[in-house]
Amino acid sequence: MATKKKLYDARGSQANIVRLAEFDTESFIHMLFYRILIVYSIFYGIFMIYAVVFGVQIYLLRFFTAIEWILITPQAFETVKGFSLISTRGLSFGHLSDEYTSLIKKKYGSHDALFTPIPYIAMALWGIGFVLMLLSLSL
């Protein structure tokens, strides 16, 4: 009877996200905030329903919204960065070999300089929106 082949991952199990910290800090932050966001969003949704049914002070609602905003920030950054990566066929943020990079640039042209700053511009706008929301608390 044949034994089942077992794969070994030197980084550890998939459930352990701390393993990502030493390999890719950005991925670790993304996954950490994602897991916190899952639990927090359940409570935030229950609170939103409670706020609609019973009414609460707008300050409390905006406080919980600010926490949600902070927790979703890494997801927004990674989404915009992913679209930039897709749009440039891996040139903007990919770690590609020089041969592949030159072939892609020759075939499709180079647009990576145009798409590389887009995630950072999006995060600047995201931060401006967050500050405006916080400033509106004092109104």
PDB file of C-alpha atoms in Angstrom:
ATOM      1  CA  MET A   1       0.000   0.000   0.000  1.00  0.00           C
ATOM      2  CA  ALA A   2       1.402   3.404  -0.977  1.00  0.00           C
ATOM      3  CA  THR A   3       1.945   6.016   1.670  1.00  0.00           C
ATOM      4  CA  LYS A   4       0.629   9.501   1.182  1.00  0.00           C
ATOM      5  CA  LYS A   5       3.314  11.988   0.252  1.00  0.00           C
ATOM      6  CA  LYS A   6       3.715  14.733   2.824  1.00  0.00           C
ATOM      7  CA  LEU A   7       4.875  18.206   1.876  1.00  0.00           C
ATOM      8  CA  TYR A   8       7.172  20.199   4.102  1.00  0.00           C
ATOM      9  CA  ASP A   9       7.111  23.989   4.244  1.00  0.00           C
ATOM     10  CA  ALA A  10      10.165  25.512   5.929  1.00  0.00           C
ATOM     11  CA  ARG A  11       8.167  28.614   6.836  1.00  0.00           C
ATOM     12  CA  GLY A  12       5.753  26.680   9.078  1.00  0.00           C
ATOM     13  CA  SER A  13       2.039  25.996   8.882  1.00  0.00           C
ATOM     14  CA  GLN A  14      -0.365  28.243   6.979  1.00  0.00           C
ATOM     15  CA  ALA A  15      -2.365  28.939  10.152  1.00  0.00           C
ATOM     16  CA  ASN A  16       0.655  30.548  11.797  1.00  0.00           C
ATOM     17  CA  ILE A  17       0.838  34.044  10.302  1.00  0.00           C
ATOM     18  CA  VAL A  18       3.791  35.039  12.492  1.00  0.00           C
ATOM     19  CA  ARG A  19       5.927  32.951  10.132  1.00  0.00           C
ATOM     20  CA  LEU A  20       5.401  35.660   7.520  1.00  0.00           C
ATOM     21  CA  ALA A  21       7.039  38.350   9.647  1.00  0.00           C
ATOM     22  CA  GLU A  22      10.607  37.311   8.876  1.00  0.00           C
ATOM     23  CA  PHE A  23       9.925  36.608   5.184  1.00  0.00           C
ATOM     24  CA  ASP A  24       7.613  39.462   4.203  1.00  0.00           C
ATOM     25  CA  THR A  25       6.619  42.176   6.677  1.00  0.00           C
ATOM     26  CA  GLU A  26       3.992  43.639   4.347  1.00  0.00           C
ATOM     27  CA  SER A  27       2.203  40.289   4.085  1.00  0.00           C
ATOM     28  CA  PHE A  28       2.342  39.847   7.842  1.00  0.00           C
ATOM     29  CA  ILE A  29       0.710  43.246   8.433  1.00  0.00           C
ATOM     30  CA  HIS A  30      -1.916  42.479   5.791  1.00  0.00           C
ATOM     31  CA  MET A  31      -2.834  39.114   7.330  1.00  0.00           C
ATOM     32  CA  LEU A  32      -2.723  40.364  10.928  1.00  0.00           C
ATOM     33  CA  PHE A  33      -5.085  43.249  10.212  1.00  0.00           C
ATOM     34  CA  TYR A  34      -7.270  40.969   8.070  1.00  0.00           C
ATOM     35  CA  ARG A  35      -7.776  38.505  10.904  1.00  0.00           C
ATOM     36  CA  ILE A  36      -8.508  41.246  13.420  1.00  0.00           C
ATOM     37  CA  LEU A  37     -10.860  42.877  10.906  1.00  0.00           C
ATOM     38  CA  ILE A  38     -12.924  39.695  10.534  1.00  0.00           C
ATOM     39  CA  VAL A  39     -13.793  39.578  14.235  1.00  0.00           C
ATOM     40  CA  TYR A  40     -14.130  43.345  14.624  1.00  0.00           C
ATOM     41  CA  SER A  41     -16.445  43.643  11.603  1.00  0.00           C
ATOM     42  CA  ILE A  42     -18.915  41.218  13.182  1.00  0.00           C
ATOM     43  CA  PHE A  43     -19.137  43.390  16.294  1.00  0.00           C
ATOM     44  CA  TYR A  44     -19.163  46.563  14.189  1.00  0.00           C
ATOM     45  CA  GLY A  45     -22.073  45.220  12.132  1.00  0.00           C
ATOM     46  CA  ILE A  46     -24.028  44.333  15.281  1.00  0.00           C
ATOM     47  CA  PHE A  47     -23.329  47.812  16.638  1.00  0.00           C
ATOM     48  CA  MET A  48     -24.492  49.403  13.364  1.00  0.00           C
ATOM     49  CA  ILE A  49     -27.782  47.496  13.545  1.00  0.00           C
ATOM     50  CA  TYR A  50     -28.160  48.561  17.175  1.00  0.00           C
ATOM     51  CA  ALA A  51     -27.414  52.179  16.190  1.00  0.00           C
ATOM     52  CA  VAL A  52     -30.073  52.137  13.488  1.00  0.00           C
ATOM     53  CA  VAL A  53     -32.737  50.531  15.687  1.00  0.00           C
ATOM     54  CA  PHE A  54     -32.125  52.359  18.963  1.00  0.00           C
ATOM     55  CA  GLY A  55     -30.065  55.362  17.915  1.00  0.00           C
ATOM     56  CA  VAL A  56     -26.722  56.213  19.458  1.00  0.00           C
ATOM     57  CA  GLN A  57     -24.563  59.268  19.755  1.00  0.00           C
ATOM     58  CA  ILE A  58     -22.841  60.105  16.489  1.00  0.00           C
ATOM     59  CA  TYR A  59     -19.472  60.351  18.280  1.00  0.00           C
ATOM     60  CA  LEU A  60     -19.577  56.741  19.369  1.00  0.00           C
ATOM     61  CA  LEU A  61     -20.539  55.645  15.867  1.00  0.00           C
ATOM     62  CA  ARG A  62     -17.687  57.633  14.309  1.00  0.00           C
ATOM     63  CA  PHE A  63     -15.228  56.263  16.865  1.00  0.00           C
ATOM     64  CA  PHE A  64     -16.048  52.677  15.855  1.00  0.00           C
ATOM     65  CA  THR A  65     -15.966  53.697  12.194  1.00  0.00           C
ATOM     66  CA  ALA A  66     -12.473  55.161  12.690  1.00  0.00           C
ATOM     67  CA  ILE A  67     -11.271  51.858  14.120  1.00  0.00           C
ATOM     68  CA  GLU A  68     -12.799  50.016  11.150  1.00  0.00           C
ATOM     69  CA  TRP A  69     -11.117  52.475   8.795  1.00  0.00           C
ATOM     70  CA  ILE A  70      -7.708  51.851  10.370  1.00  0.00           C
ATOM     71  CA  LEU A  71      -8.150  48.082  10.238  1.00  0.00           C
ATOM     72  CA  ILE A  72      -9.173  48.085   6.581  1.00  0.00           C
ATOM     73  CA  THR A  73      -6.284  50.339   5.460  1.00  0.00           C
ATOM     74  CA  PRO A  74      -3.783  47.516   4.715  1.00  0.00           C
ATOM     75  CA  GLN A  75      -6.461  45.701   2.669  1.00  0.00           C
ATOM     76  CA  ALA A  76      -7.105  48.853   0.607  1.00  0.00           C
ATOM     77  CA  PHE A  77      -3.371  49.348   0.008  1.00  0.00           C
ATOM     78  CA  GLU A  78      -2.839  45.748  -1.078  1.00  0.00           C
ATOM     79  CA  THR A  79      -5.854  45.901  -3.402  1.00  0.00           C
ATOM     80  CA  VAL A  80      -4.622  49.024  -5.186  1.00  0.00           C
ATOM     81  CA  LYS A  81      -1.086  47.622  -5.287  1.00  0.00           C
ATOM     82  CA  GLY A  82      -2.430  44.379  -6.771  1.00  0.00           C
ATOM     83  CA  PHE A  83      -4.232  46.258  -9.543  1.00  0.00           C
ATOM     84  CA  SER A  84      -1.031  48.186 -10.293  1.00  0.00           C
ATOM     85  CA  LEU A  85       0.860  44.911 -10.437  1.00  0.00           C
ATOM     86  CA  ILE A  86      -1.725  43.379 -12.761  1.00  0.00           C
ATOM     87  CA  SER A  87      -1.799  46.441 -15.010  1.00  0.00           C
ATOM     88  CA  THR A  88       1.974  46.328 -15.552  1.00  0.00           C
ATOM     89  CA  ARG A  89       2.189  42.520 -15.851  1.00  0.00           C
ATOM     90  CA  GLY A  90       4.356  42.336 -12.751  1.00  0.00           C
ATOM     91  CA  LEU A  91       6.783  45.105 -13.621  1.00  0.00           C
ATOM     92  CA  SER A  92       5.767  47.700 -11.043  1.00  0.00           C
ATOM     93  CA  PHE A  93       6.221  45.682  -7.849  1.00  0.00           C
ATOM     94  CA  GLY A  94       7.300  42.258  -9.046  1.00  0.00           C
ATOM     95  CA  HIS A  95      10.671  40.718  -8.349  1.00  0.00           C
ATOM     96  CA  LEU A  96      11.277  39.412 -11.831  1.00  0.00           C
ATOM     97  CA  SER A  97      14.370  38.262 -13.641  1.00  0.00           C
ATOM     98  CA  ASP A  98      16.093  40.722 -15.967  1.00  0.00           C
ATOM     99  CA  GLU A  99      15.405  38.534 -19.015  1.00  0.00           C
ATOM    100  CA  TYR A 100      11.674  38.360 -18.368  1.00  0.00           C
ATOM    101  CA  THR A 101      11.499  42.065 -17.578  1.00  0.00           C
ATOM    102  CA  SER A 102      13.188  43.010 -20.841  1.00  0.00           C
ATOM    103  CA  LEU A 103      10.879  40.699 -22.835  1.00  0.00           C
ATOM    104  CA  ILE A 104       7.742  42.158 -21.219  1.00  0.00           C
ATOM    105  CA  LYS A 105       8.955  45.727 -21.789  1.00  0.00           C
ATOM    106  CA  LYS A 106       9.752  44.915 -25.411  1.00  0.00           C
ATOM    107  CA  LYS A 107       6.398  43.248 -26.080  1.00  0.00           C
ATOM    108  CA  TYR A 108       4.026  45.499 -24.113  1.00  0.00           C
ATOM    109  CA  GLY A 109       6.017  48.639 -23.360  1.00  0.00           C
ATOM    110  CA  SER A 110       7.007  49.940 -19.981  1.00  0.00           C
ATOM    111  CA  HIS A 111       4.286  51.527 -17.877  1.00  0.00           C
ATOM    112  CA  ASP A 112       5.679  50.602 -14.484  1.00  0.00           C
ATOM    113  CA  ALA A 113       6.849  54.150 -13.725  1.00  0.00           C
ATOM    114  CA  LEU A 114       3.255  55.314 -14.201  1.00  0.00           C
ATOM    115  CA  PHE A 115       1.643  52.620 -12.018  1.00  0.00           C
ATOM    116  CA  THR A 116       4.205  52.335  -9.191  1.00  0.00           C
ATOM    117  CA  PRO A 117       3.155  55.513  -7.309  1.00  0.00           C
ATOM    118  CA  ILE A 118      -0.591  54.805  -7.615  1.00  0.00           C
ATOM    119  CA  PRO A 119      -0.916  52.780  -4.341  1.00  0.00           C
ATOM    120  CA  TYR A 120       0.893  55.521  -2.428  1.00  0.00           C
ATOM    121  CA  ILE A 121      -1.299  58.226  -3.962  1.00  0.00           C
ATOM    122  CA  ALA A 122      -4.360  56.153  -3.038  1.00  0.00           C
ATOM    123  CA  MET A 123      -3.111  55.847   0.550  1.00  0.00           C
ATOM    124  CA  ALA A 124      -2.519  59.610   0.710  1.00  0.00           C
ATOM    125  CA  LEU A 125      -6.128  60.169  -0.381  1.00  0.00           C
ATOM    126  CA  TRP A 126      -7.240  57.478   2.067  1.00  0.00           C
ATOM    127  CA  GLY A 127      -5.397  59.291   4.873  1.00  0.00           C
ATOM    128  CA  ILE A 128      -6.882  62.657   3.869  1.00  0.00           C
ATOM    129  CA  GLY A 129     -10.350  61.086   4.017  1.00  0.00           C
ATOM    130  CA  PHE A 130      -9.598  59.696   7.463  1.00  0.00           C
ATOM    131  CA  VAL A 131      -8.397  63.081   8.742  1.00  0.00           C
ATOM    132  CA  LEU A 132     -11.479  64.781   7.294  1.00  0.00           C
ATOM    133  CA  MET A 133     -13.694  62.251   9.058  1.00  0.00           C
ATOM    134  CA  LEU A 134     -11.897  62.923  12.360  1.00  0.00           C
ATOM    135  CA  LEU A 135     -12.165  66.677  11.861  1.00  0.00           C
ATOM    136  CA  SER A 136     -15.878  66.370  11.203  1.00  0.00           C
ATOM    137  CA  LEU A 137     -16.255  64.999  14.741  1.00  0.00           C
ATOM    138  CA  SER A 138     -15.648  68.454  16.118  1.00  0.00           C
ATOM    139  CA  LEU A 139     -18.380  70.033  14.013  1.00  0.00           C
TER     140      LEU A 139
END
